[in-house]
Amino acid sequence: MAFAGTKKVTISVSGELLAFADRMAKETGSTRSSFISSVLNEVRERELERLAAEGYRFFGSEAQEFAAASGCAVAEAIGEGYDEHLQG
């Protein structure tokens, strides 16, 4: 099944990989193209997750510092009555 933006390409793979792709496509009830596309999509998703995790690690401490500073600023702007309001 072709999706919008789908492109037809020619690639070279070893006979062993082609046989594997054909066998897996048959086992999953899909076509060779669908199987290869799904595998590439899984690899892309893992890479995006890896990059997101790396970004969180890199910016995590900065975000915590900003949250702490923002919390103090909000508390100062709202004033002492805010704590009493939360306690009901």
Tab-separated table of N, CA, C and O in Angstrom:
chain	number	residue	atom	x	y	z
A	1	MET	N	0.842	-1.178	0.000
A	1	MET	CA	0.000	0.000	0.000
A	1	MET	C	0.886	1.239	0.000
A	1	MET	O	1.755	1.397	0.840
A	2	ALA	N	0.709	2.112	-0.954
A	2	ALA	CA	1.525	3.314	-1.069
A	2	ALA	C	0.894	4.456	-0.279
A	2	ALA	O	-0.315	4.627	-0.280
A	3	PHE	N	1.715	5.202	0.448
A	3	PHE	CA	1.260	6.346	1.218
A	3	PHE	C	1.681	7.610	0.497
A	3	PHE	O	2.582	7.599	-0.337
A	4	ALA	N	1.031	8.710	0.831
A	4	ALA	CA	1.402	9.999	0.253
A	4	ALA	C	2.876	10.243	0.537
A	4	ALA	O	3.348	10.038	1.645
A	5	GLY	N	3.596	10.639	-0.467
A	5	GLY	CA	5.010	10.906	-0.297
A	5	GLY	C	5.884	9.677	-0.442
A	5	GLY	O	7.088	9.767	-0.303
A	6	THR	N	5.294	8.525	-0.688
A	6	THR	CA	6.075	7.307	-0.866
A	6	THR	C	6.843	7.387	-2.181
A	6	THR	O	6.299	7.789	-3.196
A	7	LYS	N	8.097	7.014	-2.122
A	7	LYS	CA	8.959	7.041	-3.307
A	7	LYS	C	9.423	5.641	-3.633
A	7	LYS	O	9.715	4.853	-2.739
A	8	LYS	N	9.503	5.339	-4.889
A	8	LYS	CA	10.033	4.061	-5.336
A	8	LYS	C	11.528	4.244	-5.565
A	8	LYS	O	11.958	5.186	-6.225
A	9	VAL	N	12.326	3.349	-4.973
A	9	VAL	CA	13.780	3.433	-5.091
A	9	VAL	C	14.348	2.063	-5.422
A	9	VAL	O	13.693	1.039	-5.241
A	10	THR	N	15.561	2.075	-5.886
A	10	THR	CA	16.289	0.840	-6.133
A	10	THR	C	17.448	0.795	-5.143
A	10	THR	O	18.193	1.763	-5.023
A	11	ILE	N	17.571	-0.318	-4.416
A	11	ILE	CA	18.673	-0.467	-3.469
A	11	ILE	C	19.379	-1.788	-3.745
A	11	ILE	O	18.815	-2.688	-4.369
A	12	SER	N	20.595	-1.886	-3.270
A	12	SER	CA	21.356	-3.130	-3.390
A	12	SER	C	21.557	-3.706	-2.006
A	12	SER	O	21.981	-3.003	-1.089
A	13	VAL	N	21.195	-4.982	-1.827
A	13	VAL	CA	21.400	-5.691	-0.572
A	13	VAL	C	21.941	-7.076	-0.890
A	13	VAL	O	21.788	-7.574	-2.012
A	14	SER	N	22.543	-7.699	0.095
A	14	SER	CA	23.058	-9.044	-0.131
A	14	SER	C	21.895	-10.011	-0.340
A	14	SER	O	20.767	-9.766	0.089
A	15	GLY	N	22.186	-11.122	-0.979
A	15	GLY	CA	21.181	-12.147	-1.190
A	15	GLY	C	20.631	-12.668	0.116
A	15	GLY	O	19.432	-12.970	0.237
A	16	GLU	N	21.489	-12.755	1.120
A	16	GLU	CA	21.070	-13.230	2.442
A	16	GLU	C	20.053	-12.279	3.069
A	16	GLU	O	19.036	-12.713	3.615
A	17	LEU	N	20.329	-10.959	2.989
A	17	LEU	CA	19.388	-9.986	3.539
A	17	LEU	C	18.072	-9.980	2.763
A	17	LEU	O	16.994	-9.847	3.357
A	18	LEU	N	18.156	-10.120	1.467
A	18	LEU	CA	16.937	-10.157	0.658
A	18	LEU	C	16.081	-11.368	1.013
A	18	LEU	O	14.862	-11.259	1.172
A	19	ALA	N	16.724	-12.513	1.183
A	19	ALA	CA	15.989	-13.724	1.565
A	19	ALA	C	15.346	-13.540	2.941
A	19	ALA	O	14.198	-13.940	3.162
A	20	PHE	N	16.084	-12.925	3.856
A	20	PHE	CA	15.540	-12.655	5.187
A	20	PHE	C	14.326	-11.734	5.094
A	20	PHE	O	13.286	-11.994	5.718
A	21	ALA	N	14.457	-10.641	4.337
A	21	ALA	CA	13.347	-9.695	4.190
A	21	ALA	C	12.130	-10.382	3.588
A	21	ALA	O	11.003	-10.182	4.044
A	22	ASP	N	12.348	-11.210	2.584
A	22	ASP	CA	11.232	-11.915	1.954
A	22	ASP	C	10.579	-12.892	2.931
A	22	ASP	O	9.345	-12.986	2.994
A	23	ARG	N	11.396	-13.598	3.703
A	23	ARG	CA	10.854	-14.548	4.668
A	23	ARG	C	10.053	-13.833	5.754
A	23	ARG	O	8.948	-14.240	6.101
A	24	MET	N	10.589	-12.744	6.264
A	24	MET	CA	9.892	-11.987	7.303
A	24	MET	C	8.612	-11.340	6.768
A	24	MET	O	7.593	-11.295	7.463
A	25	ALA	N	8.670	-10.852	5.548
A	25	ALA	CA	7.467	-10.266	4.948
A	25	ALA	C	6.376	-11.324	4.838
A	25	ALA	O	5.206	-11.076	5.164
A	26	LYS	N	6.756	-12.517	4.411
A	26	LYS	CA	5.786	-13.598	4.282
A	26	LYS	C	5.213	-13.971	5.650
A	26	LYS	O	3.998	-14.131	5.800
A	27	GLU	N	6.083	-14.077	6.661
A	27	GLU	CA	5.637	-14.436	8.007
A	27	GLU	C	4.714	-13.392	8.618
A	27	GLU	O	3.833	-13.731	9.410
A	28	THR	N	4.927	-12.132	8.296
A	28	THR	CA	4.112	-11.061	8.860
A	28	THR	C	2.933	-10.690	7.966
A	28	THR	O	2.147	-9.815	8.310
A	29	GLY	N	2.836	-11.358	6.824
A	29	GLY	CA	1.719	-11.082	5.914
A	29	GLY	C	1.812	-9.734	5.231
A	29	GLY	O	0.796	-9.129	4.900
A	30	SER	N	3.030	-9.270	5.037
A	30	SER	CA	3.216	-7.980	4.370
A	30	SER	C	4.047	-8.171	3.103
A	30	SER	O	4.407	-9.285	2.747
A	31	THR	N	4.330	-7.077	2.467
A	31	THR	CA	5.178	-7.123	1.278
A	31	THR	C	6.616	-6.854	1.683
A	31	THR	O	6.892	-6.378	2.792
A	32	ARG	N	7.527	-7.126	0.779
A	32	ARG	CA	8.940	-6.824	1.022
A	32	ARG	C	9.108	-5.341	1.320
A	32	ARG	O	9.783	-4.954	2.280
A	33	SER	N	8.486	-4.493	0.520
A	33	SER	CA	8.606	-3.045	0.719
A	33	SER	C	8.059	-2.620	2.072
A	33	SER	O	8.674	-1.806	2.774
A	34	SER	N	6.906	-3.149	2.450
A	34	SER	CA	6.318	-2.794	3.748
A	34	SER	C	7.203	-3.245	4.893
A	34	SER	O	7.382	-2.516	5.873
A	35	PHE	N	7.756	-4.454	4.779
A	35	PHE	CA	8.620	-4.948	5.843
A	35	PHE	C	9.860	-4.074	5.980
A	35	PHE	O	10.210	-3.646	7.084
A	36	ILE	N	10.526	-3.787	4.884
A	36	ILE	CA	11.738	-2.958	4.929
A	36	ILE	C	11.404	-1.567	5.449
A	36	ILE	O	12.131	-1.009	6.276
A	37	SER	N	10.283	-1.000	5.021
A	37	SER	CA	9.879	0.316	5.511
A	37	SER	C	9.616	0.295	7.004
A	37	SER	O	10.003	1.226	7.727
A	38	SER	N	8.968	-0.761	7.504
A	38	SER	CA	8.680	-0.827	8.941
A	38	SER	C	9.968	-0.952	9.749
A	38	SER	O	10.089	-0.357	10.827
A	39	VAL	N	10.935	-1.715	9.247
A	39	VAL	CA	12.217	-1.841	9.948
A	39	VAL	C	12.938	-0.491	9.980
A	39	VAL	O	13.456	-0.079	11.020
A	40	LEU	N	12.952	0.214	8.860
A	40	LEU	CA	13.584	1.536	8.830
A	40	LEU	C	12.865	2.506	9.765
A	40	LEU	O	13.508	3.315	10.444
A	41	ASN	N	11.550	2.413	9.822
A	41	ASN	CA	10.789	3.281	10.721
A	41	ASN	C	11.121	2.982	12.175
A	41	ASN	O	11.258	3.909	12.987
A	42	GLU	N	11.274	1.722	12.540
A	42	GLU	CA	11.656	1.359	13.905
A	42	GLU	C	13.024	1.925	14.255
A	42	GLU	O	13.226	2.438	15.363
A	43	VAL	N	13.962	1.844	13.335
A	43	VAL	CA	15.304	2.383	13.571
A	43	VAL	C	15.222	3.895	13.746
A	43	VAL	O	15.855	4.471	14.644
A	44	ARG	N	14.417	4.557	12.919
A	44	ARG	CA	14.245	6.014	13.027
A	44	ARG	C	13.647	6.375	14.376
A	44	ARG	O	14.104	7.313	15.040
A	45	GLU	N	12.624	5.650	14.836
A	45	GLU	CA	11.994	5.921	16.125
A	45	GLU	C	12.989	5.750	17.275
A	45	GLU	O	13.013	6.571	18.200
A	46	ARG	N	13.802	4.712	17.224
A	46	ARG	CA	14.817	4.514	18.266
A	46	ARG	C	15.822	5.674	18.282
A	46	ARG	O	16.248	6.125	19.348
A	47	GLU	N	16.194	6.135	17.095
A	47	GLU	CA	17.139	7.258	17.014
A	47	GLU	C	16.510	8.531	17.587
A	47	GLU	O	17.167	9.283	18.312
A	48	LEU	N	15.244	8.775	17.282
A	48	LEU	CA	14.566	9.957	17.827
A	48	LEU	C	14.463	9.869	19.347
A	48	LEU	O	14.665	10.865	20.048
A	49	GLU	N	14.175	8.681	19.876
A	49	GLU	CA	14.121	8.489	21.329
A	49	GLU	C	15.498	8.709	21.954
A	49	GLU	O	15.610	9.319	23.023
A	50	ARG	N	16.539	8.232	21.295
A	50	ARG	CA	17.899	8.417	21.796
A	50	ARG	C	18.260	9.902	21.841
A	50	ARG	O	18.806	10.397	22.827
A	51	LEU	N	17.914	10.620	20.780
A	51	LEU	CA	18.208	12.051	20.730
A	51	LEU	C	17.411	12.816	21.785
A	51	LEU	O	17.933	13.745	22.413
A	52	ALA	N	16.159	12.434	22.003
A	52	ALA	CA	15.345	13.093	23.024
A	52	ALA	C	15.943	12.854	24.406
A	52	ALA	O	16.045	13.784	25.214
A	53	ALA	N	16.338	11.617	24.686
A	53	ALA	CA	16.941	11.303	25.988
A	53	ALA	C	18.225	12.088	26.179
A	53	ALA	O	18.500	12.608	27.274
A	54	GLU	N	19.010	12.198	25.133
A	54	GLU	CA	20.259	12.965	25.208
A	54	GLU	C	19.959	14.429	25.510
A	54	GLU	O	20.632	15.060	26.326
A	55	GLY	N	18.930	14.973	24.867
A	55	GLY	CA	18.535	16.360	25.118
A	55	GLY	C	18.069	16.575	26.539
A	55	GLY	O	18.416	17.570	27.180
A	56	TYR	N	17.266	15.637	27.060
A	56	TYR	CA	16.818	15.750	28.448
A	56	TYR	C	17.988	15.708	29.416
A	56	TYR	O	18.029	16.454	30.394
A	57	ARG	N	18.942	14.816	29.151
A	57	ARG	CA	20.119	14.752	30.030
A	57	ARG	C	20.906	16.054	29.967
A	57	ARG	O	21.374	16.558	30.984
A	58	PHE	N	21.045	16.605	28.764
A	58	PHE	CA	21.836	17.813	28.581
A	58	PHE	C	21.176	19.028	29.234
A	58	PHE	O	21.828	19.824	29.890
A	59	PHE	N	19.854	19.173	29.037
A	59	PHE	CA	19.156	20.363	29.519
A	59	PHE	C	18.446	20.159	30.858
A	59	PHE	O	17.852	21.090	31.388
A	60	GLY	N	18.502	18.953	31.409
A	60	GLY	CA	17.768	18.661	32.637
A	60	GLY	C	18.123	19.549	33.807
A	60	GLY	O	17.246	20.112	34.466
A	61	SER	N	19.395	19.697	34.090
A	61	SER	CA	19.794	20.511	35.237
A	61	SER	C	19.449	21.977	35.002
A	61	SER	O	19.033	22.684	35.928
A	62	GLU	N	19.575	22.422	33.771
A	62	GLU	CA	19.222	23.808	33.437
A	62	GLU	C	17.727	24.040	33.678
A	62	GLU	O	17.328	25.075	34.210
A	63	ALA	N	16.903	23.062	33.290
A	63	ALA	CA	15.464	23.191	33.484
A	63	ALA	C	15.113	23.197	34.966
A	63	ALA	O	14.220	23.939	35.396
A	64	GLN	N	15.803	22.391	35.771
A	64	GLN	CA	15.544	22.370	37.209
A	64	GLN	C	15.907	23.708	37.842
A	64	GLN	O	15.178	24.225	38.691
A	65	GLU	N	17.023	24.275	37.414
A	65	GLU	CA	17.437	25.578	37.944
A	65	GLU	C	16.416	26.651	37.577
A	65	GLU	O	16.064	27.499	38.406
A	66	PHE	N	15.921	26.605	36.347
A	66	PHE	CA	14.922	27.583	35.907
A	66	PHE	C	13.628	27.426	36.705
A	66	PHE	O	13.028	28.409	37.137
A	67	ALA	N	13.203	26.186	36.934
A	67	ALA	CA	11.981	25.938	37.696
A	67	ALA	C	12.124	26.452	39.125
A	67	ALA	O	11.197	27.062	39.674
A	68	ALA	N	13.272	26.225	39.727
A	68	ALA	CA	13.497	26.695	41.095
A	68	ALA	C	13.469	28.216	41.148
A	68	ALA	O	12.829	28.806	42.020
A	69	ALA	N	14.138	28.847	40.184
A	69	ALA	CA	14.167	30.309	40.149
A	69	ALA	C	12.775	30.871	39.865
A	69	ALA	O	12.360	31.865	40.469
A	70	SER	N	12.038	30.224	38.987
A	70	SER	CA	10.689	30.685	38.656
A	70	SER	C	9.770	30.535	39.854
A	70	SER	O	8.930	31.402	40.114
A	71	GLY	N	9.905	29.430	40.580
A	71	GLY	CA	9.068	29.214	41.754
A	71	GLY	C	9.255	30.305	42.788
A	71	GLY	O	8.289	30.808	43.367
A	72	CYS	N	10.493	30.695	43.007
A	72	CYS	CA	10.778	31.775	43.961
A	72	CYS	C	10.175	33.084	43.489
A	72	CYS	O	9.595	33.838	44.274
A	73	ALA	N	10.284	33.367	42.213
A	73	ALA	CA	9.745	34.602	41.653
A	73	ALA	C	8.221	34.626	41.765
A	73	ALA	O	7.633	35.651	42.109
A	74	VAL	N	7.572	33.517	41.500
A	74	VAL	CA	6.108	33.448	41.597
A	74	VAL	C	5.679	33.638	43.045
A	74	VAL	O	4.743	34.382	43.338
A	75	ALA	N	6.355	32.956	43.953
A	75	ALA	CA	6.016	33.085	45.370
A	75	ALA	C	6.182	34.527	45.833
A	75	ALA	O	5.345	35.059	46.569
A	76	GLU	N	7.227	35.169	45.368
A	76	GLU	CA	7.474	36.561	45.746
A	76	GLU	C	6.400	37.476	45.166
A	76	GLU	O	5.909	38.367	45.835
A	77	ALA	N	6.000	37.233	43.920
A	77	ALA	CA	4.998	38.069	43.267
A	77	ALA	C	3.626	37.890	43.908
A	77	ALA	O	2.869	38.843	44.060
A	78	ILE	N	3.300	36.670	44.304
A	78	ILE	CA	1.988	36.388	44.881
A	78	ILE	C	1.924	36.837	46.333
A	78	ILE	O	0.906	37.303	46.808
A	79	GLY	N	3.008	36.689	47.025
A	79	GLY	CA	3.059	37.155	48.406
A	79	GLY	C	2.814	36.046	49.405
A	79	GLY	O	2.547	34.900	49.066
A	80	GLU	N	2.870	36.417	50.667
A	80	GLU	CA	2.765	35.448	51.744
A	80	GLU	C	1.391	34.805	51.826
A	80	GLU	O	1.254	33.679	52.258
A	81	GLY	N	0.341	35.477	51.442
A	81	GLY	CA	-1.012	34.947	51.539
A	81	GLY	C	-1.244	33.735	50.665
A	81	GLY	O	-2.187	32.986	50.868
A	82	TYR	N	-0.377	33.495	49.719
A	82	TYR	CA	-0.548	32.367	48.805
A	82	TYR	C	-0.457	31.041	49.545
A	82	TYR	O	-1.265	30.149	49.329
A	83	ASP	N	0.500	30.892	50.451
A	83	ASP	CA	0.640	29.661	51.223
A	83	ASP	C	-0.610	29.396	52.051
A	83	ASP	O	-1.086	28.273	52.153
A	84	GLU	N	-1.155	30.432	52.643
A	84	GLU	CA	-2.364	30.291	53.456
A	84	GLU	C	-3.540	29.862	52.583
A	84	GLU	O	-4.364	29.058	53.002
A	85	HIS	N	-3.614	30.390	51.385
A	85	HIS	CA	-4.677	30.042	50.452
A	85	HIS	C	-4.610	28.556	50.086
A	85	HIS	O	-5.642	27.893	50.006
A	86	LEU	N	-3.402	28.024	49.888
A	86	LEU	CA	-3.245	26.622	49.540
A	86	LEU	C	-3.653	25.711	50.684
A	86	LEU	O	-4.180	24.617	50.473
A	87	GLN	N	-3.418	26.122	51.891
A	87	GLN	CA	-3.736	25.303	53.060
A	87	GLN	C	-5.219	25.338	53.387
A	87	GLN	O	-5.736	24.499	54.100
A	88	GLY	N	-5.933	26.271	52.800
A	88	GLY	CA	-7.383	26.340	52.912
A	88	GLY	C	-7.851	26.866	54.170
A	88	GLY	O	-8.709	26.636	54.856
